[in-house]
mmCIF file of C-alpha atoms in Angstrom:
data_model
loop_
_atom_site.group_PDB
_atom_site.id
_atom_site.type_symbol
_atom_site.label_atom_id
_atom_site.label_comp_id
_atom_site.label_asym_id
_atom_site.label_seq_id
_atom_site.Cartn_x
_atom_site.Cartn_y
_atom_site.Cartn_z
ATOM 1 C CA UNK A 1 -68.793 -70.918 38.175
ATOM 2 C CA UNK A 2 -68.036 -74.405 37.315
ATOM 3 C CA UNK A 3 -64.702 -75.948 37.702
ATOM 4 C CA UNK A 4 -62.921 -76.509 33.953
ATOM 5 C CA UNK A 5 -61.254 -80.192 34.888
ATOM 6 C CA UNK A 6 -57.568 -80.166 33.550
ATOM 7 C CA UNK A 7 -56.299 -83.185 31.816
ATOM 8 C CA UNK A 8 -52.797 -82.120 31.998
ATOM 9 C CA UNK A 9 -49.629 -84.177 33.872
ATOM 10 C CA UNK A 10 -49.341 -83.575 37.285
ATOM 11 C CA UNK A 11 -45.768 -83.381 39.570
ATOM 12 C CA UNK A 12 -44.562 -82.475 43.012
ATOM 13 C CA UNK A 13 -43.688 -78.944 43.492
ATOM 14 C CA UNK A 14 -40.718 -79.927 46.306
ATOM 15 C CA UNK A 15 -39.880 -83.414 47.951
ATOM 16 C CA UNK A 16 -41.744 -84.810 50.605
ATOM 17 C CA UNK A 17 -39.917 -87.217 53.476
ATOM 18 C CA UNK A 18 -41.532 -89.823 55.623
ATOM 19 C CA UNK A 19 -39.939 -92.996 57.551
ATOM 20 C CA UNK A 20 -41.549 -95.876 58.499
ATOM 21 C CA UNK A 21 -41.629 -99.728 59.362
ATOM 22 C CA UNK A 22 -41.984 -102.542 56.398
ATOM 23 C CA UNK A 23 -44.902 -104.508 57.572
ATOM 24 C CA UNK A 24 -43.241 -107.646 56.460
ATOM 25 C CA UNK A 25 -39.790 -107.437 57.276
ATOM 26 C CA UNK A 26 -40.240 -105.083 60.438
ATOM 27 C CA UNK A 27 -37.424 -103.039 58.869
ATOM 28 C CA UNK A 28 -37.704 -98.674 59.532
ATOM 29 C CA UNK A 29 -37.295 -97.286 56.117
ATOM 30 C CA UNK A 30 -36.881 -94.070 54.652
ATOM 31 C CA UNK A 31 -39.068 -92.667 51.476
ATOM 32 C CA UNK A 32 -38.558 -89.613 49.665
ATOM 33 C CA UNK A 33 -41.067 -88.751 47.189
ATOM 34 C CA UNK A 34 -39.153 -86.439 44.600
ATOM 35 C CA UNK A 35 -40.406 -84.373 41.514
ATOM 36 C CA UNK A 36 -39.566 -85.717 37.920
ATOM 37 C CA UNK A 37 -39.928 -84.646 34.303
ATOM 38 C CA UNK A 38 -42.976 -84.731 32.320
ATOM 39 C CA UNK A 39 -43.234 -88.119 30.237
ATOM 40 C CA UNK A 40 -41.133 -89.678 33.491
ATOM 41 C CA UNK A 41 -44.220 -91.840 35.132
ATOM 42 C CA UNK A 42 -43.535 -93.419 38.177
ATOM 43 C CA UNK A 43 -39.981 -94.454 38.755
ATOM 44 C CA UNK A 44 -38.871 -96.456 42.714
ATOM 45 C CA UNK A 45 -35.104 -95.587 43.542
ATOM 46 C CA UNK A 46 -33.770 -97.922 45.829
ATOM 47 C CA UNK A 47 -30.655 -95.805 47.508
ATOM 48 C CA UNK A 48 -29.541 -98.591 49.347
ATOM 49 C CA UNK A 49 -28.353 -100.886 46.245
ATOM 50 C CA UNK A 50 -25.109 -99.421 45.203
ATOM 51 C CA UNK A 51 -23.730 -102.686 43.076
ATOM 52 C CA UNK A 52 -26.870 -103.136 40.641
ATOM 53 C CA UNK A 53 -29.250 -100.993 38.584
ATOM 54 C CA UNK A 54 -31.055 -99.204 41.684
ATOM 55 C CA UNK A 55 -34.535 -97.920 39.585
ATOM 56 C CA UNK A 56 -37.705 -99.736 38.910
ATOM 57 C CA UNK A 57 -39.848 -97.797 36.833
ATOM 58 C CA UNK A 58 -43.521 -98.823 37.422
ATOM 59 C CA UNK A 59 -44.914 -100.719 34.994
ATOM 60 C CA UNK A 60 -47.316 -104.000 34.521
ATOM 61 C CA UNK A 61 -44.954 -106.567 33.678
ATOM 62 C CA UNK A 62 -42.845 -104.574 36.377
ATOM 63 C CA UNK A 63 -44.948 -106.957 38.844
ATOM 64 C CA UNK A 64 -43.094 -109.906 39.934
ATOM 65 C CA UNK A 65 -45.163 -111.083 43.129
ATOM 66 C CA UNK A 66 -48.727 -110.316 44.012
ATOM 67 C CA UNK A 67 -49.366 -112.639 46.936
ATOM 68 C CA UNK A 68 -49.436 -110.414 49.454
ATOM 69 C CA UNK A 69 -48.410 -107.388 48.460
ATOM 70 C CA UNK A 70 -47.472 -105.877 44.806
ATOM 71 C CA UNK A 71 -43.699 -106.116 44.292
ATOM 72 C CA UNK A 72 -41.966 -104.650 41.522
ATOM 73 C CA UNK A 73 -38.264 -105.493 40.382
ATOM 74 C CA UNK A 74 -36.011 -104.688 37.271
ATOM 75 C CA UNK A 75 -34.315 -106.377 34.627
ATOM 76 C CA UNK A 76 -31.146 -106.316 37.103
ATOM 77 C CA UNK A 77 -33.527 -108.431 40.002
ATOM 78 C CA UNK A 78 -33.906 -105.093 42.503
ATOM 79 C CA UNK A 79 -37.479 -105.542 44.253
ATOM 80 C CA UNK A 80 -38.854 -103.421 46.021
ATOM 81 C CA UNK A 81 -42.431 -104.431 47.899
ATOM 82 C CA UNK A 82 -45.834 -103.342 49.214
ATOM 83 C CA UNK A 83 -46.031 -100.393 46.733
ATOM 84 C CA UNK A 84 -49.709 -100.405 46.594
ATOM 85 C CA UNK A 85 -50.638 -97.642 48.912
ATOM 86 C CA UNK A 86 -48.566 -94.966 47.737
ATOM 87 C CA UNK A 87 -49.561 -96.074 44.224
ATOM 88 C CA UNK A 88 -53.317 -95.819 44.847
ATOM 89 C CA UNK A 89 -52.317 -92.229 46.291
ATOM 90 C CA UNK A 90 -50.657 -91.469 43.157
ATOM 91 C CA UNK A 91 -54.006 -92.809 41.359
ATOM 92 C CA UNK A 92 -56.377 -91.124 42.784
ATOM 93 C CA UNK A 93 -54.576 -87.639 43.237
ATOM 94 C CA UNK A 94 -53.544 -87.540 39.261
ATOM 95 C CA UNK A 95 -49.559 -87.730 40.203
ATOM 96 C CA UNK A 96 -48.373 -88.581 36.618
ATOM 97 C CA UNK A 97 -44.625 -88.032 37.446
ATOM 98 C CA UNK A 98 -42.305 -88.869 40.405
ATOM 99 C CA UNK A 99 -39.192 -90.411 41.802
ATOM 100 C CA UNK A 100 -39.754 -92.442 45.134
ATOM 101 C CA UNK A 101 -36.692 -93.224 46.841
ATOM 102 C CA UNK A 102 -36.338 -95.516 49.425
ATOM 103 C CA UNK A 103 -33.558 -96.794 51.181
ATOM 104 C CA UNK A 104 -34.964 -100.745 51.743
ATOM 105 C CA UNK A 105 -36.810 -103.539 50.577
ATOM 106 C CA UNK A 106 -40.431 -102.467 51.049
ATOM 107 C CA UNK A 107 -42.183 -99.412 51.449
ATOM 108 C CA UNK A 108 -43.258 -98.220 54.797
ATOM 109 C CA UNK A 109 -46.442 -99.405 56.108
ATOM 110 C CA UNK A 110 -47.633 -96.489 58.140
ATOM 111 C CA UNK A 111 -51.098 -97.124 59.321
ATOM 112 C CA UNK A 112 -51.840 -99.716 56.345
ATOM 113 C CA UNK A 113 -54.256 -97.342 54.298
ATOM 114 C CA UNK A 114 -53.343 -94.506 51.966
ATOM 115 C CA UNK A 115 -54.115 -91.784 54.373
ATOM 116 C CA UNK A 116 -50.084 -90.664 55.152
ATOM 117 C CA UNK A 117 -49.496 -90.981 51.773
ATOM 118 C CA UNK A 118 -52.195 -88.535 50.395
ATOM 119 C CA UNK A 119 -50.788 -85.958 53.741
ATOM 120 C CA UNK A 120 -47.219 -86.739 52.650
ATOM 121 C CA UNK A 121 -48.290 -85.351 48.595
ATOM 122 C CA UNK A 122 -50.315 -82.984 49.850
ATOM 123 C CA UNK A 123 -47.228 -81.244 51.871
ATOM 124 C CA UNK A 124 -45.113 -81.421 48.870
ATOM 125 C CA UNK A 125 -47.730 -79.562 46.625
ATOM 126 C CA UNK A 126 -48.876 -79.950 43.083
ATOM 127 C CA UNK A 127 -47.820 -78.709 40.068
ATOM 128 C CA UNK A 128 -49.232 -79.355 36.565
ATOM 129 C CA UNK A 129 -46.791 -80.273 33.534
ATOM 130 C CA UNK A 130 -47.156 -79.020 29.824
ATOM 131 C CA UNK A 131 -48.121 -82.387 28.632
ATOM 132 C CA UNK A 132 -51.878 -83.930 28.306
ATOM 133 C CA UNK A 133 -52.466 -87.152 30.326
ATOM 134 C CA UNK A 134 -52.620 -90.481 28.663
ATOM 135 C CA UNK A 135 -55.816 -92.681 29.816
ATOM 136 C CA UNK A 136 -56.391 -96.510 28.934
ATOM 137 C CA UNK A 137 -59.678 -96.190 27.507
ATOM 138 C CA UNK A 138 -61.307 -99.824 27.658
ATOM 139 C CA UNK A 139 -62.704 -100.978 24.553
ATOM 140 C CA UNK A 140 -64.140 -104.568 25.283
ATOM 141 C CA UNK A 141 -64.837 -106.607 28.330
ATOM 142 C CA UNK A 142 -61.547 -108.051 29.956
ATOM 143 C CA UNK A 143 -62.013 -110.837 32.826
ATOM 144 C CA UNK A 144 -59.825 -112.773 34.694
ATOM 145 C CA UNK A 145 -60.841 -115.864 37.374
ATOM 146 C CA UNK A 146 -59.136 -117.584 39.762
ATOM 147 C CA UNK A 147 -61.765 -120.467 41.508
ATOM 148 C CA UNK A 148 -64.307 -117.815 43.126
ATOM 149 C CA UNK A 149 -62.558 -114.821 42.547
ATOM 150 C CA UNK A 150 -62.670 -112.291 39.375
ATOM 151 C CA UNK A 151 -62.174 -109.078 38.323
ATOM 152 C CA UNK A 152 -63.134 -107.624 34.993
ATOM 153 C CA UNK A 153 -62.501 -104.419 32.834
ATOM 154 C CA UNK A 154 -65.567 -103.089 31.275
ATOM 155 C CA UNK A 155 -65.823 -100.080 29.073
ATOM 156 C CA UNK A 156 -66.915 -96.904 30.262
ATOM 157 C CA UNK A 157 -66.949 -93.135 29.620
ATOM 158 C CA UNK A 158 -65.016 -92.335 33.470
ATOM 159 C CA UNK A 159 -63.252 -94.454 35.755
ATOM 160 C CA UNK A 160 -65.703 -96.628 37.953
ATOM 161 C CA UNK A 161 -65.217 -99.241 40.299
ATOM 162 C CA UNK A 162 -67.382 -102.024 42.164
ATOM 163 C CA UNK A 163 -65.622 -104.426 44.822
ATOM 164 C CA UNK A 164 -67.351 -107.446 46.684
ATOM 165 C CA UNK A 165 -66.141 -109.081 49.471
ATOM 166 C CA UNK A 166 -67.400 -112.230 51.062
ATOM 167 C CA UNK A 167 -65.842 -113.860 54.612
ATOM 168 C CA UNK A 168 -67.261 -116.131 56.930
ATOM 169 C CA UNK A 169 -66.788 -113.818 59.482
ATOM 170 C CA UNK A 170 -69.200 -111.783 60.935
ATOM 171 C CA UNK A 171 -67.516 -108.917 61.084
ATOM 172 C CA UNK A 172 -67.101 -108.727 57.802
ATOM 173 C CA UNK A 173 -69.498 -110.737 55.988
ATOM 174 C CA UNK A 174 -70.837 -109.511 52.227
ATOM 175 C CA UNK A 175 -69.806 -106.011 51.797
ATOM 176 C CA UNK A 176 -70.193 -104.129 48.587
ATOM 177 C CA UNK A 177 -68.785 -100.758 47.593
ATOM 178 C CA UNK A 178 -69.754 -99.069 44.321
ATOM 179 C CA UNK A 179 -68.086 -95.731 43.241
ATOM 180 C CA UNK A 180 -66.670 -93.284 41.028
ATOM 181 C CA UNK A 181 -62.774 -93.161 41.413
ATOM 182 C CA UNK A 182 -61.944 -89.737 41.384
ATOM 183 C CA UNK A 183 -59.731 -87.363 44.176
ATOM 184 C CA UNK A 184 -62.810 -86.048 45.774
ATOM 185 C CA UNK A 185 -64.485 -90.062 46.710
ATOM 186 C CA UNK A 186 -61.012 -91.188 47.567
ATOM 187 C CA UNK A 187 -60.302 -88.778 50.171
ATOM 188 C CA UNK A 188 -63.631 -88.692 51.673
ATOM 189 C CA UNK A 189 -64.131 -92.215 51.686
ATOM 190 C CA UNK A 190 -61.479 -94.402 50.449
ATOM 191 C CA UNK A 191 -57.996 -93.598 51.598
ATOM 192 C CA UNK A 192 -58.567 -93.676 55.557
ATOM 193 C CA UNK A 193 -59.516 -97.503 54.435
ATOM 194 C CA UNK A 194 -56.592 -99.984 56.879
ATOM 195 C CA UNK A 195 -55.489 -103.013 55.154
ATOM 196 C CA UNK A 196 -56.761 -105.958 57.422
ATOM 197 C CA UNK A 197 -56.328 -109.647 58.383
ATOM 198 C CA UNK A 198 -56.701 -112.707 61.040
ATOM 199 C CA UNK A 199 -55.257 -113.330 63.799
ATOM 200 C CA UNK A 200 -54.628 -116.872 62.910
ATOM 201 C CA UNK A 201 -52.713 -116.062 59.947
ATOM 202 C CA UNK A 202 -50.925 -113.135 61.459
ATOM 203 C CA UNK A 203 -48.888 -115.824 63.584
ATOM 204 C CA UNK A 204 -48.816 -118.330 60.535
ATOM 205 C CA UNK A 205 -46.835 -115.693 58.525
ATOM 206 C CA UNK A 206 -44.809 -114.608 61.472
ATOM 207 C CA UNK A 207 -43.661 -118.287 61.811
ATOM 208 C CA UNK A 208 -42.615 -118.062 58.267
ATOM 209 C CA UNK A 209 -40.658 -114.755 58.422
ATOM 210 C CA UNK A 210 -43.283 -112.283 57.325
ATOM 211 C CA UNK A 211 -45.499 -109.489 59.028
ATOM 212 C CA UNK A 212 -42.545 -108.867 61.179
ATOM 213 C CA UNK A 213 -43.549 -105.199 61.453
ATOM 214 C CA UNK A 214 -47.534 -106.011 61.397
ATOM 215 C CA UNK A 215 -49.423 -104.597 64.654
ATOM 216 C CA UNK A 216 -52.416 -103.276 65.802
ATOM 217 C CA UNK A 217 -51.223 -99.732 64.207
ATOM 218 C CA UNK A 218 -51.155 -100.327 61.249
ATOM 219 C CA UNK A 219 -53.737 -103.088 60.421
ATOM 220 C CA UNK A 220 -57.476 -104.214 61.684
ATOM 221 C CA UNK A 221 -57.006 -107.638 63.278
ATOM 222 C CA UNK A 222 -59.623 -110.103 63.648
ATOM 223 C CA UNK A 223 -60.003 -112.660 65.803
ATOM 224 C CA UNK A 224 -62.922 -114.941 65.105
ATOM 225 C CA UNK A 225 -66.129 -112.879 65.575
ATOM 226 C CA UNK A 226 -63.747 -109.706 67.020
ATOM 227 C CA UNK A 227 -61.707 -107.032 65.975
ATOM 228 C CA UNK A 228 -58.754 -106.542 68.312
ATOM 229 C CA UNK A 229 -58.024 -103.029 67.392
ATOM 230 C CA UNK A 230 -59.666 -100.931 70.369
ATOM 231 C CA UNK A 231 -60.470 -98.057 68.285
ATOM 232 C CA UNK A 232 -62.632 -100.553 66.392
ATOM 233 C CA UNK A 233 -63.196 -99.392 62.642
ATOM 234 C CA UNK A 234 -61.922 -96.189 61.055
ATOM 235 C CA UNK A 235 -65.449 -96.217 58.959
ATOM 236 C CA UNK A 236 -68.412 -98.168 57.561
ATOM 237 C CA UNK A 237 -67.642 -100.749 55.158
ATOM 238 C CA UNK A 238 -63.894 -100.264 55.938
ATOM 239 C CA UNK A 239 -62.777 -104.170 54.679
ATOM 240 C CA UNK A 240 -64.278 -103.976 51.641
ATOM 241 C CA UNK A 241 -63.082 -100.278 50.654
ATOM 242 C CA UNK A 242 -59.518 -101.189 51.886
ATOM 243 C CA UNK A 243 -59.702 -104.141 49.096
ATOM 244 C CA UNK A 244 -60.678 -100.987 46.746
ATOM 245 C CA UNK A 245 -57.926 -99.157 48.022
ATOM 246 C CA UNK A 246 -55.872 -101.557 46.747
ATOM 247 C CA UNK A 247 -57.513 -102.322 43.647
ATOM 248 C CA UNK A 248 -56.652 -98.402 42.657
ATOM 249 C CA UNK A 249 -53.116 -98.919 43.343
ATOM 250 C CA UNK A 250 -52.671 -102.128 41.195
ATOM 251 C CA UNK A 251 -54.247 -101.303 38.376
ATOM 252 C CA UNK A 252 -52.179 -97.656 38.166
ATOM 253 C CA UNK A 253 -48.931 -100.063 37.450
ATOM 254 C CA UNK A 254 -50.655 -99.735 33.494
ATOM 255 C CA UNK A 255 -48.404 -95.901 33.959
ATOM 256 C CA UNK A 256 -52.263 -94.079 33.589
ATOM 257 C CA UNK A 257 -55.557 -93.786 34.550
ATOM 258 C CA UNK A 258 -58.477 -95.325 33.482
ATOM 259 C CA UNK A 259 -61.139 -94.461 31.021
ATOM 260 C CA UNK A 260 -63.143 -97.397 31.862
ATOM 261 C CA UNK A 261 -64.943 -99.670 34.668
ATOM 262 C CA UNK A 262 -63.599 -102.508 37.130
ATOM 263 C CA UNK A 263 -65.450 -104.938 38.497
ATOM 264 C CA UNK A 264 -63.862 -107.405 41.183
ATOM 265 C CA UNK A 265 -65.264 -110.216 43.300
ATOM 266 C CA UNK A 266 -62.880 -111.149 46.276
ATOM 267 C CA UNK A 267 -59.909 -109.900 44.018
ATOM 268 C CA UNK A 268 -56.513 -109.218 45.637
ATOM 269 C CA UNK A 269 -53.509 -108.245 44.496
ATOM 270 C CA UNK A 270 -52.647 -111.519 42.207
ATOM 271 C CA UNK A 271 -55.844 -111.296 40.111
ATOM 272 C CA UNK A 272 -55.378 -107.516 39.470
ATOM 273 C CA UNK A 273 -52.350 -107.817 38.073
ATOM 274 C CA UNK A 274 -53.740 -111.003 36.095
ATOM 275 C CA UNK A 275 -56.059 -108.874 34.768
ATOM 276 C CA UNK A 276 -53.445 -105.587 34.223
ATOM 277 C CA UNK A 277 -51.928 -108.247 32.249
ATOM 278 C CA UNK A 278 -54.419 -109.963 30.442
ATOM 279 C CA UNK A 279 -55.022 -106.192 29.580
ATOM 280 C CA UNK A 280 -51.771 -105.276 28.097
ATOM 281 C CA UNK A 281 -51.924 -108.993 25.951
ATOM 282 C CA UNK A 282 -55.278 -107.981 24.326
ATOM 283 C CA UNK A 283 -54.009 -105.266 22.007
ATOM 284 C CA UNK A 284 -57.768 -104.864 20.742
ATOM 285 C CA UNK A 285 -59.334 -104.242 23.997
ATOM 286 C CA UNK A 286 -57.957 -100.990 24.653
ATOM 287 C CA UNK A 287 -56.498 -97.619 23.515
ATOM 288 C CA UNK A 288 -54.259 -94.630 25.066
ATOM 289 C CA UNK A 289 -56.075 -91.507 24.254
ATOM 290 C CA UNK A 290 -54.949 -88.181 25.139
ATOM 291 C CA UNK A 291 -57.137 -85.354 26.796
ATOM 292 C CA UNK A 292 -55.297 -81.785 25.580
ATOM 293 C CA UNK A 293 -55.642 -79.209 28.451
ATOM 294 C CA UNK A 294 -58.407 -76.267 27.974
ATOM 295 C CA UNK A 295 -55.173 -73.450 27.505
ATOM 296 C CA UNK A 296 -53.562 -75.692 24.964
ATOM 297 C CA UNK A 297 -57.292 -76.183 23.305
ATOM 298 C CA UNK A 298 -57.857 -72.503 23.643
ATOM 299 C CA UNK A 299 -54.462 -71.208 21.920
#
C-alpha cells in the first residue's frame, strides 16, 4: 500500500534534554527542546537572560552573523549562536513548531553534525498539528555571489539540493553531492555529516578567542594532506555533505520548507543567508502555498 504523505504541522509530543559544550566559547550548555502551538515556528529561549527580552523567534532577518556560524538575536540584542544543526534537524524531520531553550550563548556542539539532534527529536516523539504546512514555492531564479562562491534558488516541483566544494587539499579536493532533501536521504546520508576545518586555522581562531570548545570530537581536522581524527571519516563525501548539512539548516530560518531547488558552489553560512535574503527582497520570486492534509481534503 503506498504511503499517503501528510502535509500537516508537525510538534514534539514531550520535551527532550541534552547538554553540551559551545564549540566556540568552550562553555557546557543546557538545551531543552519543548513542544509549542501550531502557527508558533521556531522560537530560541535563552533562560539565562533574566534583564532583557529572552526569545528569538527564527526568522531570516533574525540572522545577525554568518561568518562562522548562523547567529540569531532580537530586537532587544539577545544572540544566541551556531543554531544550524538543530535547525537542519528541524528541516529535514518536518518540525514546524518548537521552543528551544538554552541556558547560554551558543548551542551545544555535540559531535558537529546533526546526528544527536535527529536522536534527541526522535526521543521526544512526533505529533502532527491541525494546520497544513506553508512551503516557499520558488518562482524565478534567485542568485547570490561572493568572488567564487554562489548559491542560487531555482524553481522546482520538490525540494532539491546540489553542493560543490573545491579545496586545495587532497583530502578533500572537488566533491559534489546531488540530492533530494527529504527525512529518508537526510538520515541515511546527510546528518552523520561532522562539520570540519584546518589545523592552521583551528589555532588562528583559538588565538582570537574562538573554537574554545573545538576538538577532535566534535570536528574532522586536517592537517595539510591528513586528517587527525583517528577514526578517519564518518562516510564518503563527508566535507561536502557536512556543507549540505548546513545549507538545510540556513535556509529553514525562511520559518518553512522549500518547494524549490538550491544550488551552491563553496557557499557557507554568509552567502545562504545572502541569498535567504535576497529571497525575502524579491517579492515576485516566490509564494507561500499551503498543502491541506488528505483527512481535511477528505471531510
Amino acid at each position: 500500500m503506498a504511503v499517503v504523505e501528510d502535509h500537516s504541522e508537525k510538534t514534539l509530543v514531550g520535551p527532550a534534554i541534552i547538554a553540551g559544550v559551545g564549540v566556540h566559547t568552550g562553555r557546557r550548555v543546557r538545551l531543552a527542546v519543548r513542544p509549542a502551538p501550531t502557527g508558533t515556528g521556531i522560537v530560541f529561549v535563552r533562560t539565562d537572560v533574566s534583564d532583557a527580552d529572552n526569545r528569538i523567534p527564527v526568522s531570516g532577518e533574525a540572522v545577525v552573523d554568518a561568518r562562522l556560524n548562523t547567529m540569531i538575536a532580537n530586537g532587544a540584542g539577545t544572540t544566541l549562536s551556531t543554531i544550524e544543526h538543530l535547525m537542519a534537524a528541524f528541516a529535514a524531520l518536518g518540525v514546524s513548531n518548537a521552543i528551544v531553550e538554552v541556558d547560554g550563548p551558543e548551542l551545544p556542539i555535540l559531535d558537529g553534525s546533526a546526528l544527536p539532534f535527529v536522536q534527541l527529536l526522535d526521543r521526544a516523539g512526533f505529533r502532527r498539528q491541525p494546520r497544513a504546512v506553508r512551503y516557499v514555492e520558488i518562482l524565478e531564479p534567485v542568485r547570490v555571489e561572493d568572488g567564487d562562491k554562489s548559491a542560487v534558488l531555482l524553481p522546482c516541483d520538490r525540494y532539491e539540493m546540489r553542493f560543490e566544494i573545491d579545496f586545495p587539499s587532497k583530502v578533500i579536493g572537488n566533491q559534489v553531492v546531488d540530492f533530494v532533501v527529504d527525512e529518508e536521504t537526510f538520515r541515511r546520508e546527510i546528518m552523520a555529516a561532522r562539520t570540519f576545518g584546518f589545523a592552521h586555522e583551528v589555532e588562528a581562531l583559538r588565538q582570537a578567542g574562538l573554537a574554545r570548545g573545538g576538538s577532535l570530537e566534535n570536528a574532522v581536522v586536517i592537517d595539510g594532506d591528513q586528517i587527525l581524527n583517528p577514526g578517519g571519516l564518518r562516510m564518503d563525501r563527508e566535507f561536502v555533505k557536512h556543507k549540505a548539512l548546513d545549507a538545510i539548516g540556513d535556509l529553514y530560518v525562511l520559518g518553512a520548507p522549500l518547494l524549490g531547488r538550491y544550488e551552491g558552489v563553496k557557499a557557507g553560512h554568509a552567502i545562504n543567508n545572502k541569498l535567504v535574503r535576497a529571497l525575502l527582497a524579491a517579492p515576485h520570486a516566490w509564494r507561500e502555498v499551503e498543502r491541506v492534509p488528505e483527512l481535511a481534503m477528505a471531510g
